[in-house]
Amino acid sequence: MNKILYLLTTTLLLAAALTVRAGEIALTFDDAPGGDSYLSGMERTKMLVRKFDSIGVQQTAFFCVTDRLDQASGRTRLMMYSEAGHMIANHTHNHPDLNKVGAGRFFTEIVRADHELDLYPTQTGWFRYPYLHEGRTRQVRDSVRKFLVNNGFSNGYVTVNTFDWYLNKLFQTTVRQGREIDYDLLRDVYVDIIWSGILFYDSLAVRTLGRSPKHVLLLHENDLAALFIDALVERIRTEGWYVIGISEAYADPIADEIPDVLMNGQGRVAAIAAERGYKGPLRHESEDTAWLDAYLDSVGVFE
Ligand SMILES: [Zn+2]
């Protein structure tokens, strides 16, 4: 009898260990400060800051495009994020695509943004490539990498890419057309899609690194983030994961593992997987506008 109980307990513990892996993830928001849309920029910022505070998310990062500072009270809003403890980071002055512009123009953009962001108390040297594009050739890629190191910047990489920007675009169109929106359904869809992306990149990491790294989630500073960030964080926690500060996430060893590949558009985990010769898919199915259109159609959002 005791032996059976022992076996049963062991089996249950083993099953629990296999199914529950407490992942960790930090939140980041690109293209701040966004303009006025369904929410005004100021409403969006107030909503985000208030929600972070009420759900105990203490440190996220905003990757800023500084030619947008003068729109929609942008400067004031970045100061609000900064004073609430969130990090202010560099995403260039005008969001150029390194796969299209030369390295020289890119350097100017980075330096200009760095100066513009100087006054924010939580400014950091993290730099995130627009579109996550690190250059089409090794020569361009390596010259920018060298420039970043020489000038005290580090790569504000992501490990989980999302198409939240596309969902937000469809949302804004639906609002403009005056069509009705089922916000509960939209929230569930937003949360489900992002959560399944997190699971995808985590399992890719476990398969290629042999462990679950501290993740960095890519979102944008848009209305859907403001409307649903609390629901997303609740889901992450309900699944047994922890939302951690971005500084802690960037202390993970993969911060120093710079993949020697040109495939960089899906973030660091995918790039490391590519470097190690992983043959399976390197992007989640939801990083595809046609897939999203069909999925949203099937669940009846934005009809
Ligand atoms: Zn961007």
PDB file of C-alpha atoms and ligand atoms in Angstrom:
ATOM      1  CA  MET A   1       0.000   0.000   0.000  1.00  0.00           C
ATOM      2  CA  ASN A   2       2.757   2.397   1.007  1.00  0.00           C
ATOM      3  CA  LYS A   3       4.649   1.459  -2.099  1.00  0.00           C
ATOM      4  CA  ILE A   4       1.649   2.272  -4.275  1.00  0.00           C
ATOM      5  CA  LEU A   5       1.168   5.625  -2.525  1.00  0.00           C
ATOM      6  CA  TYR A   6       4.840   6.379  -2.989  1.00  0.00           C
ATOM      7  CA  LEU A   7       4.688   5.534  -6.682  1.00  0.00           C
ATOM      8  CA  LEU A   8       1.542   7.612  -7.101  1.00  0.00           C
ATOM      9  CA  THR A   9       3.069  10.620  -5.344  1.00  0.00           C
ATOM     10  CA  THR A  10       6.270  10.370  -7.355  1.00  0.00           C
ATOM     11  CA  THR A  11       4.337  10.160 -10.605  1.00  0.00           C
ATOM     12  CA  LEU A  12       2.201  13.160  -9.672  1.00  0.00           C
ATOM     13  CA  LEU A  13       5.239  15.221  -8.680  1.00  0.00           C
ATOM     14  CA  LEU A  14       7.003  14.314 -11.889  1.00  0.00           C
ATOM     15  CA  ALA A  15       3.942  15.260 -13.948  1.00  0.00           C
ATOM     16  CA  ALA A  16       3.693  18.573 -12.113  1.00  0.00           C
ATOM     17  CA  ALA A  17       7.373  19.302 -12.731  1.00  0.00           C
ATOM     18  CA  LEU A  18       6.938  18.607 -16.429  1.00  0.00           C
ATOM     19  CA  THR A  19       3.798  20.652 -16.947  1.00  0.00           C
ATOM     20  CA  VAL A  20       4.397  23.644 -14.658  1.00  0.00           C
ATOM     21  CA  ARG A  21       7.513  25.535 -15.544  1.00  0.00           C
ATOM     22  CA  ALA A  22       7.521  28.975 -13.985  1.00  0.00           C
ATOM     23  CA  GLY A  23       8.598  31.183 -16.839  1.00  0.00           C
ATOM     24  CA  GLU A  24       9.637  34.792 -16.448  1.00  0.00           C
ATOM     25  CA  ILE A  25       8.939  37.646 -18.809  1.00  0.00           C
ATOM     26  CA  ALA A  26       9.405  41.405 -18.961  1.00  0.00           C
ATOM     27  CA  LEU A  27       7.217  43.822 -20.934  1.00  0.00           C
ATOM     28  CA  THR A  28       8.477  46.330 -23.502  1.00  0.00           C
ATOM     29  CA  PHE A  29       6.619  48.835 -25.659  1.00  0.00           C
ATOM     30  CA  ASP A  30       7.967  50.125 -28.955  1.00  0.00           C
ATOM     31  CA  ASP A  31       7.313  53.285 -30.965  1.00  0.00           C
ATOM     32  CA  ALA A  32       6.543  55.512 -27.983  1.00  0.00           C
ATOM     33  CA  PRO A  33       5.111  58.105 -27.864  1.00  0.00           C
ATOM     34  CA  GLY A  34       2.277  57.051 -30.188  1.00  0.00           C
ATOM     35  CA  GLY A  35      -0.166  59.656 -31.501  1.00  0.00           C
ATOM     36  CA  ASP A  36      -3.809  60.305 -30.682  1.00  0.00           C
ATOM     37  CA  SER A  37      -6.130  57.558 -31.915  1.00  0.00           C
ATOM     38  CA  TYR A  38      -9.150  55.854 -30.279  1.00  0.00           C
ATOM     39  CA  LEU A  39      -7.544  56.939 -27.013  1.00  0.00           C
ATOM     40  CA  SER A  40      -5.680  60.208 -26.963  1.00  0.00           C
ATOM     41  CA  GLY A  41      -1.991  59.786 -26.289  1.00  0.00           C
ATOM     42  CA  MET A  42      -2.482  61.212 -22.815  1.00  0.00           C
ATOM     43  CA  GLU A  43      -5.403  58.881 -22.021  1.00  0.00           C
ATOM     44  CA  ARG A  44      -3.283  55.927 -23.145  1.00  0.00           C
ATOM     45  CA  THR A  45      -0.329  56.906 -20.985  1.00  0.00           C
ATOM     46  CA  LYS A  46      -2.481  57.544 -17.919  1.00  0.00           C
ATOM     47  CA  MET A  47      -4.213  54.201 -18.383  1.00  0.00           C
ATOM     48  CA  LEU A  48      -0.926  52.299 -18.746  1.00  0.00           C
ATOM     49  CA  VAL A  49       0.728  53.978 -15.764  1.00  0.00           C
ATOM     50  CA  ARG A  50      -2.338  53.452 -13.580  1.00  0.00           C
ATOM     51  CA  LYS A  51      -2.664  49.795 -14.582  1.00  0.00           C
ATOM     52  CA  PHE A  52       1.042  49.016 -14.092  1.00  0.00           C
ATOM     53  CA  ASP A  53       0.736  50.455 -10.620  1.00  0.00           C
ATOM     54  CA  SER A  54      -2.449  48.610  -9.697  1.00  0.00           C
ATOM     55  CA  ILE A  55      -1.259  45.197 -10.944  1.00  0.00           C
ATOM     56  CA  GLY A  56       2.255  45.563  -9.529  1.00  0.00           C
ATOM     57  CA  VAL A  57       4.245  45.763 -12.758  1.00  0.00           C
ATOM     58  CA  GLN A  58       7.091  47.949 -11.609  1.00  0.00           C
ATOM     59  CA  GLN A  59       9.532  48.194 -14.465  1.00  0.00           C
ATOM     60  CA  THR A  60       8.802  47.949 -18.182  1.00  0.00           C
ATOM     61  CA  ALA A  61      10.653  49.716 -21.002  1.00  0.00           C
ATOM     62  CA  PHE A  62       9.503  52.164 -23.640  1.00  0.00           C
ATOM     63  CA  PHE A  63      11.577  52.158 -26.823  1.00  0.00           C
ATOM     64  CA  CYS A  64      11.175  55.670 -28.181  1.00  0.00           C
ATOM     65  CA  VAL A  65      11.154  57.187 -31.645  1.00  0.00           C
ATOM     66  CA  THR A  66      12.182  60.750 -30.927  1.00  0.00           C
ATOM     67  CA  ASP A  67      10.766  62.538 -33.973  1.00  0.00           C
ATOM     68  CA  ARG A  68       7.396  61.738 -32.391  1.00  0.00           C
ATOM     69  CA  LEU A  69       8.172  63.594 -29.154  1.00  0.00           C
ATOM     70  CA  ASP A  70       6.212  66.663 -30.178  1.00  0.00           C
ATOM     71  CA  GLN A  71       3.017  64.810 -31.021  1.00  0.00           C
ATOM     72  CA  ALA A  72       0.208  64.219 -28.535  1.00  0.00           C
ATOM     73  CA  SER A  73       2.064  65.604 -25.475  1.00  0.00           C
ATOM     74  CA  GLY A  74       4.818  63.096 -26.179  1.00  0.00           C
ATOM     75  CA  ARG A  75       7.517  64.691 -24.034  1.00  0.00           C
ATOM     76  CA  THR A  76       5.234  64.946 -21.004  1.00  0.00           C
ATOM     77  CA  ARG A  77       4.071  61.379 -21.468  1.00  0.00           C
ATOM     78  CA  LEU A  78       7.589  59.943 -21.613  1.00  0.00           C
ATOM     79  CA  MET A  79       8.328  61.834 -18.407  1.00  0.00           C
ATOM     80  CA  MET A  80       5.230  60.235 -16.838  1.00  0.00           C
ATOM     81  CA  TYR A  81       6.504  56.754 -17.752  1.00  0.00           C
ATOM     82  CA  SER A  82       9.973  57.622 -16.528  1.00  0.00           C
ATOM     83  CA  GLU A  83       8.796  59.078 -13.223  1.00  0.00           C
ATOM     84  CA  ALA A  84       6.699  55.950 -12.656  1.00  0.00           C
ATOM     85  CA  GLY A  85       9.926  53.897 -12.826  1.00  0.00           C
ATOM     86  CA  HIS A  86       9.739  52.604 -16.397  1.00  0.00           C
ATOM     87  CA  MET A  87      12.854  52.659 -18.548  1.00  0.00           C
ATOM     88  CA  ILE A  88      13.239  55.008 -21.488  1.00  0.00           C
ATOM     89  CA  ALA A  89      15.231  53.497 -24.337  1.00  0.00           C
ATOM     90  CA  ASN A  90      16.369  54.282 -27.872  1.00  0.00           C
ATOM     91  CA  HIS A  91      14.511  53.145 -31.003  1.00  0.00           C
ATOM     92  CA  THR A  92      16.131  55.773 -33.332  1.00  0.00           C
ATOM     93  CA  HIS A  93      14.955  59.246 -34.235  1.00  0.00           C
ATOM     94  CA  ASN A  94      12.868  58.393 -37.275  1.00  0.00           C
ATOM     95  CA  HIS A  95      12.472  54.579 -37.337  1.00  0.00           C
ATOM     96  CA  PRO A  96      14.625  53.735 -40.391  1.00  0.00           C
ATOM     97  CA  ASP A  97      14.917  50.161 -41.615  1.00  0.00           C
ATOM     98  CA  LEU A  98      18.564  49.051 -41.470  1.00  0.00           C
ATOM     99  CA  ASN A  99      17.824  46.558 -44.230  1.00  0.00           C
ATOM    100  CA  LYS A 100      17.161  49.590 -46.472  1.00  0.00           C
ATOM    101  CA  VAL A 101      19.302  52.511 -45.256  1.00  0.00           C
ATOM    102  CA  GLY A 102      23.077  52.699 -44.890  1.00  0.00           C
ATOM    103  CA  ALA A 103      24.940  52.338 -41.605  1.00  0.00           C
ATOM    104  CA  GLY A 104      25.966  56.040 -41.651  1.00  0.00           C
ATOM    105  CA  ARG A 105      22.379  57.316 -41.617  1.00  0.00           C
ATOM    106  CA  PHE A 106      21.600  54.752 -38.938  1.00  0.00           C
ATOM    107  CA  PHE A 107      24.369  56.040 -36.640  1.00  0.00           C
ATOM    108  CA  THR A 108      23.081  59.620 -36.962  1.00  0.00           C
ATOM    109  CA  GLU A 109      19.586  58.473 -36.038  1.00  0.00           C
ATOM    110  CA  ILE A 110      20.779  56.645 -32.939  1.00  0.00           C
ATOM    111  CA  VAL A 111      22.908  59.553 -31.690  1.00  0.00           C
ATOM    112  CA  ARG A 112      20.126  62.083 -32.277  1.00  0.00           C
ATOM    113  CA  ALA A 113      17.604  59.973 -30.340  1.00  0.00           C
ATOM    114  CA  ASP A 114      20.126  59.491 -27.535  1.00  0.00           C
ATOM    115  CA  HIS A 115      20.485  63.279 -27.110  1.00  0.00           C
ATOM    116  CA  GLU A 116      16.720  63.836 -27.239  1.00  0.00           C
ATOM    117  CA  LEU A 117      16.203  61.253 -24.493  1.00  0.00           C
ATOM    118  CA  ASP A 118      18.932  62.638 -22.243  1.00  0.00           C
ATOM    119  CA  LEU A 119      16.600  64.446 -19.855  1.00  0.00           C
ATOM    120  CA  TYR A 120      14.599  61.417 -18.728  1.00  0.00           C
ATOM    121  CA  PRO A 121      15.760  60.084 -15.357  1.00  0.00           C
ATOM    122  CA  THR A 122      15.384  56.420 -16.359  1.00  0.00           C
ATOM    123  CA  GLN A 123      17.075  56.712 -19.749  1.00  0.00           C
ATOM    124  CA  THR A 124      19.203  53.644 -20.504  1.00  0.00           C
ATOM    125  CA  GLY A 125      21.689  52.710 -23.187  1.00  0.00           C
ATOM    126  CA  TRP A 126      19.428  49.992 -24.600  1.00  0.00           C
ATOM    127  CA  PHE A 127      18.918  50.285 -28.321  1.00  0.00           C
ATOM    128  CA  ARG A 128      16.265  48.408 -30.274  1.00  0.00           C
ATOM    129  CA  TYR A 129      16.486  48.050 -34.045  1.00  0.00           C
ATOM    130  CA  PRO A 130      13.338  49.187 -35.903  1.00  0.00           C
ATOM    131  CA  TYR A 131      11.588  46.083 -37.331  1.00  0.00           C
ATOM    132  CA  LEU A 132      14.298  44.148 -35.418  1.00  0.00           C
ATOM    133  CA  HIS A 133      16.311  44.394 -38.646  1.00  0.00           C
ATOM    134  CA  GLU A 134      20.031  44.175 -37.956  1.00  0.00           C
ATOM    135  CA  GLY A 135      21.173  44.564 -41.564  1.00  0.00           C
ATOM    136  CA  ARG A 136      21.105  42.508 -44.733  1.00  0.00           C
ATOM    137  CA  THR A 137      24.836  41.948 -44.961  1.00  0.00           C
ATOM    138  CA  ARG A 138      27.435  40.925 -42.418  1.00  0.00           C
ATOM    139  CA  GLN A 139      29.349  44.099 -43.156  1.00  0.00           C
ATOM    140  CA  VAL A 140      26.447  46.403 -42.240  1.00  0.00           C
ATOM    141  CA  ARG A 141      25.394  44.225 -39.337  1.00  0.00           C
ATOM    142  CA  ASP A 142      28.884  44.138 -37.850  1.00  0.00           C
ATOM    143  CA  SER A 143      29.575  47.851 -38.331  1.00  0.00           C
ATOM    144  CA  VAL A 144      26.390  48.735 -36.424  1.00  0.00           C
ATOM    145  CA  ARG A 145      27.153  46.195 -33.709  1.00  0.00           C
ATOM    146  CA  LYS A 146      30.609  47.715 -33.338  1.00  0.00           C
ATOM    147  CA  PHE A 147      29.170  51.239 -33.252  1.00  0.00           C
ATOM    148  CA  LEU A 148      26.765  50.253 -30.473  1.00  0.00           C
ATOM    149  CA  VAL A 149      29.517  48.714 -28.343  1.00  0.00           C
ATOM    150  CA  ASN A 150      31.918  51.628 -28.921  1.00  0.00           C
ATOM    151  CA  ASN A 151      29.261  54.146 -27.915  1.00  0.00           C
ATOM    152  CA  GLY A 152      28.024  52.389 -24.804  1.00  0.00           C
ATOM    153  CA  PHE A 153      24.761  50.997 -26.200  1.00  0.00           C
ATOM    154  CA  SER A 154      23.504  47.476 -25.787  1.00  0.00           C
ATOM    155  CA  ASN A 155      21.021  45.607 -27.936  1.00  0.00           C
ATOM    156  CA  GLY A 156      17.509  45.943 -26.488  1.00  0.00           C
ATOM    157  CA  TYR A 157      16.631  42.573 -27.975  1.00  0.00           C
ATOM    158  CA  VAL A 158      13.314  40.772 -27.679  1.00  0.00           C
ATOM    159  CA  THR A 159      12.716  37.061 -27.270  1.00  0.00           C
ATOM    160  CA  VAL A 160       8.998  37.075 -28.112  1.00  0.00           C
ATOM    161  CA  ASN A 161       7.919  38.917 -31.245  1.00  0.00           C
ATOM    162  CA  THR A 162       4.218  39.707 -31.763  1.00  0.00           C
ATOM    163  CA  PHE A 163       1.958  41.277 -34.385  1.00  0.00           C
ATOM    164  CA  ASP A 164       0.090  43.356 -31.773  1.00  0.00           C
ATOM    165  CA  TRP A 165       0.580  46.339 -34.139  1.00  0.00           C
ATOM    166  CA  TYR A 166      -1.569  44.638 -36.758  1.00  0.00           C
ATOM    167  CA  LEU A 167      -4.373  43.896 -34.292  1.00  0.00           C
ATOM    168  CA  ASN A 168      -4.243  47.531 -33.216  1.00  0.00           C
ATOM    169  CA  LYS A 169      -4.371  48.694 -36.834  1.00  0.00           C
ATOM    170  CA  LEU A 170      -7.519  46.626 -37.485  1.00  0.00           C
ATOM    171  CA  PHE A 171      -8.999  47.941 -34.245  1.00  0.00           C
ATOM    172  CA  GLN A 172      -8.425  51.583 -35.278  1.00  0.00           C
ATOM    173  CA  THR A 173      -9.993  50.949 -38.701  1.00  0.00           C
ATOM    174  CA  THR A 174     -13.061  49.364 -37.113  1.00  0.00           C
ATOM    175  CA  VAL A 175     -13.415  52.331 -34.745  1.00  0.00           C
ATOM    176  CA  ARG A 176     -13.087  54.835 -37.605  1.00  0.00           C
ATOM    177  CA  GLN A 177     -15.740  53.020 -39.602  1.00  0.00           C
ATOM    178  CA  GLY A 178     -18.084  53.291 -36.632  1.00  0.00           C
ATOM    179  CA  ARG A 179     -18.581  49.525 -36.483  1.00  0.00           C
ATOM    180  CA  GLU A 180     -19.453  47.881 -33.193  1.00  0.00           C
ATOM    181  CA  ILE A 181     -16.731  46.100 -31.244  1.00  0.00           C
ATOM    182  CA  ASP A 182     -17.157  43.271 -28.757  1.00  0.00           C
ATOM    183  CA  TYR A 183     -14.430  44.378 -26.328  1.00  0.00           C
ATOM    184  CA  ASP A 184     -14.593  41.214 -24.222  1.00  0.00           C
ATOM    185  CA  LEU A 185     -14.011  39.067 -27.261  1.00  0.00           C
ATOM    186  CA  LEU A 186     -11.261  41.366 -28.544  1.00  0.00           C
ATOM    187  CA  ARG A 187      -9.526  41.228 -25.140  1.00  0.00           C
ATOM    188  CA  ASP A 188      -9.644  37.424 -25.075  1.00  0.00           C
ATOM    189  CA  VAL A 189      -8.301  37.186 -28.611  1.00  0.00           C
ATOM    190  CA  TYR A 190      -5.482  39.671 -27.899  1.00  0.00           C
ATOM    191  CA  VAL A 191      -4.474  37.797 -24.754  1.00  0.00           C
ATOM    192  CA  ASP A 192      -4.736  34.330 -26.378  1.00  0.00           C
ATOM    193  CA  ILE A 193      -2.643  35.279 -29.391  1.00  0.00           C
ATOM    194  CA  ILE A 194       0.109  36.866 -27.331  1.00  0.00           C
ATOM    195  CA  TRP A 195       0.141  34.060 -24.785  1.00  0.00           C
ATOM    196  CA  SER A 196       0.464  31.419 -27.503  1.00  0.00           C
ATOM    197  CA  GLY A 197       3.354  33.411 -28.999  1.00  0.00           C
ATOM    198  CA  ILE A 198       5.061  33.404 -25.596  1.00  0.00           C
ATOM    199  CA  LEU A 199       4.647  29.619 -25.337  1.00  0.00           C
ATOM    200  CA  PHE A 200       5.976  29.172 -28.863  1.00  0.00           C
ATOM    201  CA  TYR A 201       9.212  31.098 -28.231  1.00  0.00           C
ATOM    202  CA  ASP A 202       9.633  29.527 -24.817  1.00  0.00           C
ATOM    203  CA  SER A 203       9.424  26.047 -26.254  1.00  0.00           C
ATOM    204  CA  LEU A 204      11.830  27.065 -29.052  1.00  0.00           C
ATOM    205  CA  ALA A 205      14.223  28.286 -26.329  1.00  0.00           C
ATOM    206  CA  VAL A 206      13.924  25.101 -24.296  1.00  0.00           C
ATOM    207  CA  ARG A 207      14.612  23.034 -27.411  1.00  0.00           C
ATOM    208  CA  THR A 208      17.642  25.035 -28.508  1.00  0.00           C
ATOM    209  CA  LEU A 209      19.133  26.497 -25.285  1.00  0.00           C
ATOM    210  CA  GLY A 210      18.002  23.675 -23.055  1.00  0.00           C
ATOM    211  CA  ARG A 211      16.342  26.132 -20.696  1.00  0.00           C
ATOM    212  CA  SER A 212      13.710  28.837 -20.419  1.00  0.00           C
ATOM    213  CA  PRO A 213      15.475  32.229 -20.473  1.00  0.00           C
ATOM    214  CA  LYS A 214      14.156  35.398 -18.892  1.00  0.00           C
ATOM    215  CA  HIS A 215      11.968  36.562 -21.747  1.00  0.00           C
ATOM    216  CA  VAL A 216      11.439  40.011 -23.266  1.00  0.00           C
ATOM    217  CA  LEU A 217       8.017  40.574 -24.829  1.00  0.00           C
ATOM    218  CA  LEU A 218       7.644  42.998 -27.723  1.00  0.00           C
ATOM    219  CA  LEU A 219       4.459  45.047 -27.663  1.00  0.00           C
ATOM    220  CA  HIS A 220       3.781  48.555 -28.933  1.00  0.00           C
ATOM    221  CA  GLU A 221       2.652  51.648 -27.068  1.00  0.00           C
ATOM    222  CA  ASN A 222      -0.815  51.453 -28.576  1.00  0.00           C
ATOM    223  CA  ASP A 223      -4.457  51.447 -27.506  1.00  0.00           C
ATOM    224  CA  LEU A 224      -4.793  47.671 -27.265  1.00  0.00           C
ATOM    225  CA  ALA A 225      -1.856  47.564 -24.857  1.00  0.00           C
ATOM    226  CA  ALA A 226      -3.513  50.218 -22.694  1.00  0.00           C
ATOM    227  CA  LEU A 227      -6.923  48.527 -22.815  1.00  0.00           C
ATOM    228  CA  PHE A 228      -5.753  44.978 -22.183  1.00  0.00           C
ATOM    229  CA  ILE A 229      -2.367  44.958 -20.455  1.00  0.00           C
ATOM    230  CA  ASP A 230      -3.999  44.035 -17.134  1.00  0.00           C
ATOM    231  CA  ALA A 231      -5.786  41.070 -18.724  1.00  0.00           C
ATOM    232  CA  LEU A 232      -2.555  39.938 -20.388  1.00  0.00           C
ATOM    233  CA  VAL A 233      -0.578  40.133 -17.139  1.00  0.00           C
ATOM    234  CA  GLU A 234      -3.337  38.256 -15.324  1.00  0.00           C
ATOM    235  CA  ARG A 235      -3.162  35.485 -17.928  1.00  0.00           C
ATOM    236  CA  ILE A 236       0.631  35.262 -17.683  1.00  0.00           C
ATOM    237  CA  ARG A 237       0.356  34.925 -13.908  1.00  0.00           C
ATOM    238  CA  THR A 238      -2.560  32.483 -14.042  1.00  0.00           C
ATOM    239  CA  GLU A 239      -0.377  30.244 -16.208  1.00  0.00           C
ATOM    240  CA  GLY A 240       2.155  30.185 -13.366  1.00  0.00           C
ATOM    241  CA  TRP A 241       4.610  32.658 -14.927  1.00  0.00           C
ATOM    242  CA  TYR A 242       6.121  35.793 -13.401  1.00  0.00           C
ATOM    243  CA  VAL A 243       6.232  39.269 -14.869  1.00  0.00           C
ATOM    244  CA  ILE A 244       9.710  40.576 -14.046  1.00  0.00           C
ATOM    245  CA  GLY A 245      11.468  43.913 -14.454  1.00  0.00           C
ATOM    246  CA  ILE A 246      13.198  44.570 -17.747  1.00  0.00           C
ATOM    247  CA  SER A 247      16.610  45.138 -16.090  1.00  0.00           C
ATOM    248  CA  GLU A 248      16.385  41.646 -14.611  1.00  0.00           C
ATOM    249  CA  ALA A 249      15.430  40.184 -17.997  1.00  0.00           C
ATOM    250  CA  TYR A 250      18.460  41.789 -19.681  1.00  0.00           C
ATOM    251  CA  ALA A 251      20.717  40.189 -17.051  1.00  0.00           C
ATOM    252  CA  ASP A 252      19.998  36.782 -18.611  1.00  0.00           C
ATOM    253  CA  PRO A 253      23.060  35.125 -20.224  1.00  0.00           C
ATOM    254  CA  ILE A 254      21.444  35.336 -23.675  1.00  0.00           C
ATOM    255  CA  ALA A 255      22.089  39.091 -23.497  1.00  0.00           C
ATOM    256  CA  ASP A 256      25.732  38.212 -24.224  1.00  0.00           C
ATOM    257  CA  GLU A 257      25.008  35.527 -26.778  1.00  0.00           C
ATOM    258  CA  ILE A 258      25.165  37.463 -30.046  1.00  0.00           C
ATOM    259  CA  PRO A 259      23.997  35.164 -32.838  1.00  0.00           C
ATOM    260  CA  ASP A 260      26.182  35.071 -35.948  1.00  0.00           C
ATOM    261  CA  VAL A 261      23.261  34.943 -38.398  1.00  0.00           C
ATOM    262  CA  LEU A 262      21.526  37.447 -40.665  1.00  0.00           C
ATOM    263  CA  MET A 263      18.111  36.104 -39.613  1.00  0.00           C
ATOM    264  CA  ASN A 264      17.186  38.584 -36.897  1.00  0.00           C
ATOM    265  CA  GLY A 265      13.597  39.739 -37.490  1.00  0.00           C
ATOM    266  CA  GLN A 266      12.017  37.433 -34.908  1.00  0.00           C
ATOM    267  CA  GLY A 267      14.208  38.211 -31.943  1.00  0.00           C
ATOM    268  CA  ARG A 268      17.083  36.577 -30.130  1.00  0.00           C
ATOM    269  CA  VAL A 269      15.688  33.124 -29.349  1.00  0.00           C
ATOM    270  CA  ALA A 270      14.784  32.570 -33.009  1.00  0.00           C
ATOM    271  CA  ALA A 271      18.189  33.875 -34.121  1.00  0.00           C
ATOM    272  CA  ILE A 272      20.028  31.559 -31.720  1.00  0.00           C
ATOM    273  CA  ALA A 273      17.870  28.661 -32.931  1.00  0.00           C
ATOM    274  CA  ALA A 274      18.789  29.532 -36.537  1.00  0.00           C
ATOM    275  CA  GLU A 275      22.468  29.741 -35.632  1.00  0.00           C
ATOM    276  CA  ARG A 276      22.305  26.295 -34.052  1.00  0.00           C
ATOM    277  CA  GLY A 277      20.737  24.820 -37.176  1.00  0.00           C
ATOM    278  CA  TYR A 278      17.215  24.290 -35.808  1.00  0.00           C
ATOM    279  CA  LYS A 279      15.057  23.127 -38.702  1.00  0.00           C
ATOM    280  CA  GLY A 280      11.546  23.795 -37.365  1.00  0.00           C
ATOM    281  CA  PRO A 281       9.559  27.045 -37.673  1.00  0.00           C
ATOM    282  CA  LEU A 282      11.307  30.153 -36.317  1.00  0.00           C
ATOM    283  CA  ARG A 283       8.238  32.354 -36.062  1.00  0.00           C
ATOM    284  CA  HIS A 284       4.842  31.918 -34.455  1.00  0.00           C
ATOM    285  CA  GLU A 285       1.923  31.448 -36.835  1.00  0.00           C
ATOM    286  CA  SER A 286       0.321  34.702 -35.616  1.00  0.00           C
ATOM    287  CA  GLU A 287       3.224  36.756 -37.037  1.00  0.00           C
ATOM    288  CA  ASP A 288       1.441  36.780 -40.360  1.00  0.00           C
ATOM    289  CA  THR A 289      -1.304  39.196 -41.387  1.00  0.00           C
ATOM    290  CA  ALA A 290      -3.103  36.635 -43.612  1.00  0.00           C
ATOM    291  CA  TRP A 291      -3.156  34.119 -40.762  1.00  0.00           C
ATOM    292  CA  LEU A 292      -4.472  36.785 -38.393  1.00  0.00           C
ATOM    293  CA  ASP A 293      -7.176  37.884 -40.856  1.00  0.00           C
ATOM    294  CA  ALA A 294      -8.427  34.310 -41.178  1.00  0.00           C
ATOM    295  CA  TYR A 295      -8.247  33.699 -37.418  1.00  0.00           C
ATOM    296  CA  LEU A 296     -10.066  36.921 -36.518  1.00  0.00           C
ATOM    297  CA  ASP A 297     -12.679  36.094 -39.113  1.00  0.00           C
ATOM    298  CA  SER A 298     -13.210  32.634 -37.626  1.00  0.00           C
ATOM    299  CA  VAL A 299     -13.750  33.984 -34.103  1.00  0.00           C
ATOM    300  CA  GLY A 300     -15.855  36.915 -35.314  1.00  0.00           C
ATOM    301  CA  VAL A 301     -13.768  39.913 -34.194  1.00  0.00           C
ATOM    302  CA  PHE A 302     -13.902  43.074 -36.372  1.00  0.00           C
ATOM    303  CA  GLU A 303     -16.861  41.761 -38.405  1.00  0.00           C
TER     304      GLU A 303
HETATM  305 ZN    ZN B   1       9.332  50.142 -34.043  1.00  0.00          ZN
END
